[in-house]
PDB file of C-alpha atoms in Angstrom:
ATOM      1  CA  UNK P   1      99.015 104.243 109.897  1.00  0.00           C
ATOM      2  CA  UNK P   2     100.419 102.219 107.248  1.00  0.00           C
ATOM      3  CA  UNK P   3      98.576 101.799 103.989  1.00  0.00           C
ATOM      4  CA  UNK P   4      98.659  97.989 103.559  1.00  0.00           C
ATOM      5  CA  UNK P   5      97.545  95.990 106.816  1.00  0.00           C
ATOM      6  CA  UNK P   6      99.448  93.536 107.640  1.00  0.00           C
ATOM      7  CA  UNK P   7      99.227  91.025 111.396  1.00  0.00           C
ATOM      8  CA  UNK P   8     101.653  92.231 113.565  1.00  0.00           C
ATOM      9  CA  UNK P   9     102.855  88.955 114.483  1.00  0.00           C
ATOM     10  CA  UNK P  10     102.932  85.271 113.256  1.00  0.00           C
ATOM     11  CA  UNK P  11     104.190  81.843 114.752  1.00  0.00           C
ATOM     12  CA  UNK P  12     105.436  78.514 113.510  1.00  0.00           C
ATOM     13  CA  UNK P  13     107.136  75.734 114.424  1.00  0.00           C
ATOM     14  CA  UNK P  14     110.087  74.605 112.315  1.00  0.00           C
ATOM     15  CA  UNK P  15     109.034  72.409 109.496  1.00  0.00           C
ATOM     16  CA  UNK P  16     105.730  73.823 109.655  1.00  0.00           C
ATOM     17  CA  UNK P  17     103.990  76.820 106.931  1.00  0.00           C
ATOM     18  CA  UNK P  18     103.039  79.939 107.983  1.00  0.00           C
ATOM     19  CA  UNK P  19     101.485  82.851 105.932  1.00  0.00           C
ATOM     20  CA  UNK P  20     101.297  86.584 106.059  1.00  0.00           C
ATOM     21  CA  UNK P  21      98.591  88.238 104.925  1.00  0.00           C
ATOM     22  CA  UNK P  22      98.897  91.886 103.116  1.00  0.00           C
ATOM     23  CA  UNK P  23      96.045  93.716 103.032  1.00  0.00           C
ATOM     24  CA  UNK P  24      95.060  97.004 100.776  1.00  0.00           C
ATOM     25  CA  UNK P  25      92.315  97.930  98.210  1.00  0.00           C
ATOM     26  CA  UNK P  26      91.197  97.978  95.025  1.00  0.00           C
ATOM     27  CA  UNK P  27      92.994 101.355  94.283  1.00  0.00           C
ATOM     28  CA  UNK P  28      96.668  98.814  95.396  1.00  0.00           C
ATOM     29  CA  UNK P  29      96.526  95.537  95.955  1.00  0.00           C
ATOM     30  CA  UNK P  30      93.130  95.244  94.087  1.00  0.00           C
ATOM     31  CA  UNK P  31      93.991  96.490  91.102  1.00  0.00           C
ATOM     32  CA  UNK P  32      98.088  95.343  90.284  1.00  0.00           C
ATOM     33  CA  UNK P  33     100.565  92.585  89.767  1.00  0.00           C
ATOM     34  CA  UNK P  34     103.198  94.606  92.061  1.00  0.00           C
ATOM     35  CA  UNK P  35     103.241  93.268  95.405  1.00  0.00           C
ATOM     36  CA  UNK P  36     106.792  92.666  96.646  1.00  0.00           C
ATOM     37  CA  UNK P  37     107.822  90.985  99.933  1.00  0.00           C
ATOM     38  CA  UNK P  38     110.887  91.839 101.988  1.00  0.00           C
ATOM     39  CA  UNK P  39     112.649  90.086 104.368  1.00  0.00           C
ATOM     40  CA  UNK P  40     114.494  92.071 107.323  1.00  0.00           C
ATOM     41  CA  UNK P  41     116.926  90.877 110.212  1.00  0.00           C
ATOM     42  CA  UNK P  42     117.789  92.988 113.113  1.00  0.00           C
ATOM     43  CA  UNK P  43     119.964  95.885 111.801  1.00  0.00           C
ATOM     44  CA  UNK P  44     119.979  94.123 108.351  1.00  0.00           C
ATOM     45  CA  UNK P  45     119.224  95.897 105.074  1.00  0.00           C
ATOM     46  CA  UNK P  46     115.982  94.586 104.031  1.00  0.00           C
ATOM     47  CA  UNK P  47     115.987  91.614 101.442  1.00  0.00           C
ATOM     48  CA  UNK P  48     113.597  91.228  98.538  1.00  0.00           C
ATOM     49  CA  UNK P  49     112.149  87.868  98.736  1.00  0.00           C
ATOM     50  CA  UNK P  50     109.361  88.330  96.208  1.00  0.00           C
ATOM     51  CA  UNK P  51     108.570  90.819  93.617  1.00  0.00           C
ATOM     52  CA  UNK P  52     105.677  91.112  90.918  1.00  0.00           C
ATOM     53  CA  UNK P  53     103.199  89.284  93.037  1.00  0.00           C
ATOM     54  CA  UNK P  54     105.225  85.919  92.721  1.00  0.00           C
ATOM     55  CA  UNK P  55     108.079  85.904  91.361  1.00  0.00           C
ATOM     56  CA  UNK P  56     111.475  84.625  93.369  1.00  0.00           C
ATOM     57  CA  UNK P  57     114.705  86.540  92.713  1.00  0.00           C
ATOM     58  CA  UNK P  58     117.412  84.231  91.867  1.00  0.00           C
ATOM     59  CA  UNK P  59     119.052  82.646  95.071  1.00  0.00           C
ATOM     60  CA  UNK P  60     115.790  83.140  97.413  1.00  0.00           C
ATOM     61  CA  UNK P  61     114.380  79.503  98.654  1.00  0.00           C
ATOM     62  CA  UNK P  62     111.364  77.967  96.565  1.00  0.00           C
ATOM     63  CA  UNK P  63     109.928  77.406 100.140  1.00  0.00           C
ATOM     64  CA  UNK P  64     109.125  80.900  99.879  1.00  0.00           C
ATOM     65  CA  UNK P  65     106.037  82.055  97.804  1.00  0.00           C
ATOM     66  CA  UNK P  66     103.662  84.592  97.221  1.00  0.00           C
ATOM     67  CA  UNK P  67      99.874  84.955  95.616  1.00  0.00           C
ATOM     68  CA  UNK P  68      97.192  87.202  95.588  1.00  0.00           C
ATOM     69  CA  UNK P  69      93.220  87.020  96.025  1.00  0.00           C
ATOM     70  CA  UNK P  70      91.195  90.316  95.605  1.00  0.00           C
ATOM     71  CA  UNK P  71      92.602  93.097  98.177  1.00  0.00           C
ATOM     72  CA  UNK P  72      94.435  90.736  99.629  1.00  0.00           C
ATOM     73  CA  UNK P  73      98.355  89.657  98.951  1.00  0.00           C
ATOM     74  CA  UNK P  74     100.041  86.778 100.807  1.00  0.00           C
ATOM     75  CA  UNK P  75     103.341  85.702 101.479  1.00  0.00           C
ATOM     76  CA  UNK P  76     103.810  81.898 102.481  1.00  0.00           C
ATOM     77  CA  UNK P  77     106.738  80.196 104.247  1.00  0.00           C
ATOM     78  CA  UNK P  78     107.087  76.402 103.728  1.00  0.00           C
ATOM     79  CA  UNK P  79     109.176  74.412 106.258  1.00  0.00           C
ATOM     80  CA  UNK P  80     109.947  76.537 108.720  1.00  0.00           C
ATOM     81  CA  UNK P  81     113.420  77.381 109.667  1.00  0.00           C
ATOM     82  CA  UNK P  82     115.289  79.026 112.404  1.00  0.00           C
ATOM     83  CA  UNK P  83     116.826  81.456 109.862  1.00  0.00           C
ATOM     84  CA  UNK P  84     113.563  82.847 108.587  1.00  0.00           C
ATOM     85  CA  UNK P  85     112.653  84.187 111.753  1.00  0.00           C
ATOM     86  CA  UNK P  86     112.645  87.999 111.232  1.00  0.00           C
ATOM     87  CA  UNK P  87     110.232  90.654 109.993  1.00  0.00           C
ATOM     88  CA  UNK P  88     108.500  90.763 106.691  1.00  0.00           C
ATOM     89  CA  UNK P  89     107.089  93.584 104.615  1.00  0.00           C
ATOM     90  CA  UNK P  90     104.669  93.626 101.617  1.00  0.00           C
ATOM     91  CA  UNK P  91     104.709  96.680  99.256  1.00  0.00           C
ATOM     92  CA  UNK P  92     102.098  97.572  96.614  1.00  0.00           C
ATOM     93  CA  UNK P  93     102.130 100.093  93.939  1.00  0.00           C
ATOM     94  CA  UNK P  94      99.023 102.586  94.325  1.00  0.00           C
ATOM     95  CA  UNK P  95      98.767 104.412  91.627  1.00  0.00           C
ATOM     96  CA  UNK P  96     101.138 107.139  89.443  1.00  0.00           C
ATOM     97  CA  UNK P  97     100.907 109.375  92.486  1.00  0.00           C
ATOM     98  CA  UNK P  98     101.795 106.891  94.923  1.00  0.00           C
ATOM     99  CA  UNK P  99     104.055 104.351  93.390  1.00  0.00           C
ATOM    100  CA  UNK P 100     105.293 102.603  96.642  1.00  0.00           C
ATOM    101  CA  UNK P 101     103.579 101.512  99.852  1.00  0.00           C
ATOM    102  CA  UNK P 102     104.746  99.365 102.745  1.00  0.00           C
ATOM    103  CA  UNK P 103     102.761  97.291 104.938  1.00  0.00           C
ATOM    104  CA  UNK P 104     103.453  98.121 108.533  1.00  0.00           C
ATOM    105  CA  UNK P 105     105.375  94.900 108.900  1.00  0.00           C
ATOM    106  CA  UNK P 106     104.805  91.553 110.254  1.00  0.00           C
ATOM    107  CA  UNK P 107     106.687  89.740 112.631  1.00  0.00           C
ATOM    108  CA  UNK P 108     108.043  86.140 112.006  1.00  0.00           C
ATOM    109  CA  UNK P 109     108.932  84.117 114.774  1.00  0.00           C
ATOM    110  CA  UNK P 110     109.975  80.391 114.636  1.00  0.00           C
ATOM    111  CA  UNK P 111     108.966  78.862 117.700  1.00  0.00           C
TER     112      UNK P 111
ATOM    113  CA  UNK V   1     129.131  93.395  92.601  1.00  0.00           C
ATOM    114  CA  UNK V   2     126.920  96.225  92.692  1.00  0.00           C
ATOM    115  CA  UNK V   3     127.207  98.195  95.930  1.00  0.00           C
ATOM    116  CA  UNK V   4     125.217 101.220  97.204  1.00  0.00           C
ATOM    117  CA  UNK V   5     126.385 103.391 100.370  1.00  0.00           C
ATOM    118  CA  UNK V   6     125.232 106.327 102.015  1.00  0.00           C
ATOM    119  CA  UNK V   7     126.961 109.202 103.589  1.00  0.00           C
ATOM    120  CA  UNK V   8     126.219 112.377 105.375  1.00  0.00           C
ATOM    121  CA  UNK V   9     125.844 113.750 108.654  1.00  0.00           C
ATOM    122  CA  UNK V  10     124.349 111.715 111.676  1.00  0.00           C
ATOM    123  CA  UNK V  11     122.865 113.925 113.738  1.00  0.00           C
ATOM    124  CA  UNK V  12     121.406 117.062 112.328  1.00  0.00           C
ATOM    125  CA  UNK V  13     119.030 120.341 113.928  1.00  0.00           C
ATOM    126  CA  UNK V  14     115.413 120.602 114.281  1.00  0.00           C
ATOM    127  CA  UNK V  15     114.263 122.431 111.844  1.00  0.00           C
ATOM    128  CA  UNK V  16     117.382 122.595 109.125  1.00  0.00           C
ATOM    129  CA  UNK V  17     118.181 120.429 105.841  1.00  0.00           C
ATOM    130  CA  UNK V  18     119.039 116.725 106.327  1.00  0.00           C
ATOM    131  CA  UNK V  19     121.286 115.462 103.430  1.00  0.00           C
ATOM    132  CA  UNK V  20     122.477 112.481 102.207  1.00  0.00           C
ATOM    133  CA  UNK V  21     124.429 111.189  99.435  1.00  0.00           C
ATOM    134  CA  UNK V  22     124.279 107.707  98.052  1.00  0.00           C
ATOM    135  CA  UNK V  23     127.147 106.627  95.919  1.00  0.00           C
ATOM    136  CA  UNK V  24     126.923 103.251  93.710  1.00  0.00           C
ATOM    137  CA  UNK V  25     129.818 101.511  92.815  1.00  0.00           C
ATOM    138  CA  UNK V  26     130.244  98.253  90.580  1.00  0.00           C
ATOM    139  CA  UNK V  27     127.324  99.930  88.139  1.00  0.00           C
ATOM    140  CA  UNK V  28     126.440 102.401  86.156  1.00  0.00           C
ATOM    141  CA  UNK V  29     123.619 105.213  87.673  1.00  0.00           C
ATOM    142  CA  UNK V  30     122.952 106.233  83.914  1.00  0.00           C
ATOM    143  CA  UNK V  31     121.888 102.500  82.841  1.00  0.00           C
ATOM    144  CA  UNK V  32     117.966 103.552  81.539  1.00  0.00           C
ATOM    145  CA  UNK V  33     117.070  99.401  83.195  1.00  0.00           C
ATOM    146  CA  UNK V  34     116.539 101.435  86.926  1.00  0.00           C
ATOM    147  CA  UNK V  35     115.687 104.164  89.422  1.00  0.00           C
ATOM    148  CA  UNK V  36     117.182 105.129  92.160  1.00  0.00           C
ATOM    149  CA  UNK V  37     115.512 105.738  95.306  1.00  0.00           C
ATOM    150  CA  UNK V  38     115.363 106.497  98.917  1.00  0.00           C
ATOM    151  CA  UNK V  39     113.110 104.542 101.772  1.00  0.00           C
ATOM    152  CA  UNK V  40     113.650 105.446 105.648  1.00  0.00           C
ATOM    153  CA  UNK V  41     112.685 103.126 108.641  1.00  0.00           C
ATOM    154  CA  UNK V  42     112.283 105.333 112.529  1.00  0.00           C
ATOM    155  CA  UNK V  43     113.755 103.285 114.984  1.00  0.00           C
ATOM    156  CA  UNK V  44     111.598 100.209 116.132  1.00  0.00           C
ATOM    157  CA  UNK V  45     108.987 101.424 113.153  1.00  0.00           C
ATOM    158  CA  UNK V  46     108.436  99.963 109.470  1.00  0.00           C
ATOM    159  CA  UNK V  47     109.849 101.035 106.319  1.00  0.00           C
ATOM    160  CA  UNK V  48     108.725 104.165 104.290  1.00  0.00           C
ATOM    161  CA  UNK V  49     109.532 105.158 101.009  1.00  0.00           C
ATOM    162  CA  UNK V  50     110.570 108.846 100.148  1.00  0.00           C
ATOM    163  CA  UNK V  51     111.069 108.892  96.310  1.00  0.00           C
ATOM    164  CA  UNK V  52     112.662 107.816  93.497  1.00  0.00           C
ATOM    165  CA  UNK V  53     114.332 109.474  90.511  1.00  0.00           C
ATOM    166  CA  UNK V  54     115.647 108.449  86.920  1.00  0.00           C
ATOM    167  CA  UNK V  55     119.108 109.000  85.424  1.00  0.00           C
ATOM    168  CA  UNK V  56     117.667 111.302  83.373  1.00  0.00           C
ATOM    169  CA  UNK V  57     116.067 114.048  86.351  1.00  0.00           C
ATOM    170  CA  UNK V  58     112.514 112.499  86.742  1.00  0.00           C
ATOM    171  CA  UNK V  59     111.535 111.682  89.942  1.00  0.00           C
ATOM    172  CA  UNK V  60     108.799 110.481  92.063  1.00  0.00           C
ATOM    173  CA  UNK V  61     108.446 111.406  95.534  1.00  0.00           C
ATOM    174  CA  UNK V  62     105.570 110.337  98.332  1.00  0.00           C
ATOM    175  CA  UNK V  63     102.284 112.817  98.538  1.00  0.00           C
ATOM    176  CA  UNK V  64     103.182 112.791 102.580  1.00  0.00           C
ATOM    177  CA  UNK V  65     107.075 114.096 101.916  1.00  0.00           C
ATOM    178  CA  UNK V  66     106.862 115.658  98.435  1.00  0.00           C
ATOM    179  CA  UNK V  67     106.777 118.990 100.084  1.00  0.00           C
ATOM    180  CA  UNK V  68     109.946 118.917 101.585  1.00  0.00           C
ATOM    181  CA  UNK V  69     111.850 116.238  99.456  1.00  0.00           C
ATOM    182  CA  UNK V  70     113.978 116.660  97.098  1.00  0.00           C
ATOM    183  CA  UNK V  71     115.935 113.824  95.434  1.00  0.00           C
ATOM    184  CA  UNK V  72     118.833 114.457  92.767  1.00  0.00           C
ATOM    185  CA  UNK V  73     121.319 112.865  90.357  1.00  0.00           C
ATOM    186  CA  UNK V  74     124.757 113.390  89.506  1.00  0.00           C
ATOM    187  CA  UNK V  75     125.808 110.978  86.593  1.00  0.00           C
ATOM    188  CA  UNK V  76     129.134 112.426  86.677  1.00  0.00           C
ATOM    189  CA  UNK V  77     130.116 110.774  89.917  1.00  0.00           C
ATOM    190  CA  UNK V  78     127.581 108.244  89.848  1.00  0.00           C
ATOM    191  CA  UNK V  79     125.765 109.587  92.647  1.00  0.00           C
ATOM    192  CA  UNK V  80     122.089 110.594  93.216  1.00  0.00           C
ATOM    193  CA  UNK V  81     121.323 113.148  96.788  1.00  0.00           C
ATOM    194  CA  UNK V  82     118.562 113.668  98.986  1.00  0.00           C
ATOM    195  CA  UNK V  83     117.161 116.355 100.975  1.00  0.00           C
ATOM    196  CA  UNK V  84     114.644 116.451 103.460  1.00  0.00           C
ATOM    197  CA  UNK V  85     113.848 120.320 104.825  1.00  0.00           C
ATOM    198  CA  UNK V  86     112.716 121.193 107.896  1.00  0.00           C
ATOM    199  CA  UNK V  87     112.798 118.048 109.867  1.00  0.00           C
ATOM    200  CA  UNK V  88     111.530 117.287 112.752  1.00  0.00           C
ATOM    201  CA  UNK V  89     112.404 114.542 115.713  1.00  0.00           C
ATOM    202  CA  UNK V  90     109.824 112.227 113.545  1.00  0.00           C
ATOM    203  CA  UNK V  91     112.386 112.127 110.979  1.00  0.00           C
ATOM    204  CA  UNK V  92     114.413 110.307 112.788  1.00  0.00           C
ATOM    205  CA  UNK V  93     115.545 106.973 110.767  1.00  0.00           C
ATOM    206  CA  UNK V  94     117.707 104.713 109.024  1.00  0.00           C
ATOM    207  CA  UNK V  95     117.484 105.910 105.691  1.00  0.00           C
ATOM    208  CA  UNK V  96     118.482 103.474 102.822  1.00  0.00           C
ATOM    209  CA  UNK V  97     119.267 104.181  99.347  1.00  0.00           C
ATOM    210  CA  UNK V  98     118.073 101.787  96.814  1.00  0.00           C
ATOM    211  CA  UNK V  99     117.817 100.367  93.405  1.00  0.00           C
ATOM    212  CA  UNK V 100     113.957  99.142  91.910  1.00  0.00           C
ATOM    213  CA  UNK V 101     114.215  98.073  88.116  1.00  0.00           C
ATOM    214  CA  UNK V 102     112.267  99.400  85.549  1.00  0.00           C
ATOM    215  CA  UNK V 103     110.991  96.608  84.471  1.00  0.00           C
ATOM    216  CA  UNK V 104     109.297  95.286  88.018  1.00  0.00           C
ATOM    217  CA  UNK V 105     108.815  98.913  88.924  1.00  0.00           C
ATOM    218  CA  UNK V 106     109.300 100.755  92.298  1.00  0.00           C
ATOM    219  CA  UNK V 107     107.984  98.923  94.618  1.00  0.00           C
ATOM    220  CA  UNK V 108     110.764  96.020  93.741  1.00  0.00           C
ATOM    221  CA  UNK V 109     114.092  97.108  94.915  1.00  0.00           C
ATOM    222  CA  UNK V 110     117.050  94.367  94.156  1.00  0.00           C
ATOM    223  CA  UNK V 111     119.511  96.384  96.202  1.00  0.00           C
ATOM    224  CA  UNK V 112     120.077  98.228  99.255  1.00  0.00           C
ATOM    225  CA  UNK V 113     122.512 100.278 100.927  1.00  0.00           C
ATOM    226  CA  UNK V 114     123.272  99.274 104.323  1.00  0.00           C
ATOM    227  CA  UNK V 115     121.705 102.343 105.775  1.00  0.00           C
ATOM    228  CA  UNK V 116     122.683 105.475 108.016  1.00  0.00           C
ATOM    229  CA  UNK V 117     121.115 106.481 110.888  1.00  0.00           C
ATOM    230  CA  UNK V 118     120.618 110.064 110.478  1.00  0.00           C
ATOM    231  CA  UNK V 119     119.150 111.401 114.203  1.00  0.00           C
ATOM    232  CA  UNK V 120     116.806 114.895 114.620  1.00  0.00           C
ATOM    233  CA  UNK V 121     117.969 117.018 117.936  1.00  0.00           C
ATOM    234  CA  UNK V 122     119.470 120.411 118.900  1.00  0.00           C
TER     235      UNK V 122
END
């Protein structure tokens, strides 16, 4: 069982936005500004599409975004494309004894 | 062009050492601006991460591995090594080397290796 919850599964048409929710506590998600989102194709690396809650490496679309309420971290997808269909992680740091945990992954597909 | 690759054997025994080497190329490993660190993914499954470790020795390793992990640095060839003991068929996995920078900590990694599938059977 993963420590961040995350919907297995999420659908949009292209053009449309979708979001993925990310799930933890206040002893994660709660209580710090490092959520990151990764993006991952079928036998791909994974791809960091957000880090530090919000923040966009360089060359990652602005559809992409991310934000936080409470226990709760989200990643959103503005107009939908093909391409983005894949799976998406959050990860949350949880403490000095736990600095990384994954979300169990959610899965993107463009309809 | 900073590039990360693993190596080491595929398939390895229940119960012995699985070990894996991830050499970086197009950087330096003893630049103080990252760790280094290690994240696995079982087939069909979600990612995991194993630890991390500092060009200078320190590292960080997860509560559920920390046991049977340990994660090392050679400066000299720019290279930092894991080793997982005793494994099991649930450590079966892709396991990725990666790079989180300091500054955004280790839950941001800005590169990956392209991973090795490293299977558990006698």
């Amino acid at each position: 069982q993963s420590a961040l919850t995350q919907p297995a599964s999420v659908s949009g048409s292209p053009g449309q936005s979708i979001t993925i929710s990310c799930t933890g506590t206040s002893s994660d998600v709660g209580s710090y500004n490092l959520v990151s989102w990764y993006q991952q194709h079928p036998g791909k690396a994974p791809k960091l599409m957000i880090y530090e809650g919000s923040k966009r490496p360089s060359g990652v679309s602005n559809r992409f975004s991310g934000s936080k309420s409470g226990n709760t971290a989200s990643l959103t997808i503005s107009g939908l494309q093909a391409e983005d269909e894949a799976d998406y992680y959050c990860c949350s740091y949880a403490g000095s004894s736990t600095p990384v945990v994954f979300g169990g992954g959610t899965k993107l597909t463009v309809l | 062009q900073l590039q990360l690759q693993e190596s080491g054997p595929g398939l390895v025994k229940p119960s012995e050492t699985l070990s894996l080497t991830c050499t970086v190329s197009g950087g330096s490993i003893s630049s103080s601006s990252y760790y280094w660190g290690w994240i696995r993914q079982p087939p069909g499954k979600g990612l995991e991460w194993i630890g991390s470790i500092y060009y200078s020795g320190s590292t960080y390793y997860n509560p559920s591995l920390k046991s049977r992990v340990t994660i090392s640095v050679d400066t000299s060839k720019n290279q930092f090594s894991l080793k997982l003991s005793s494994v099991t068929a649930a450590d079966t996995a892709v396991y990725y080397c990666a790079r989180h920078p300091v500054a955004s900590g280790m839950t941001t990694v800005d590169y990956w290796g392209q991973g090795t599938l490293v299977t558990v059977s006698s």
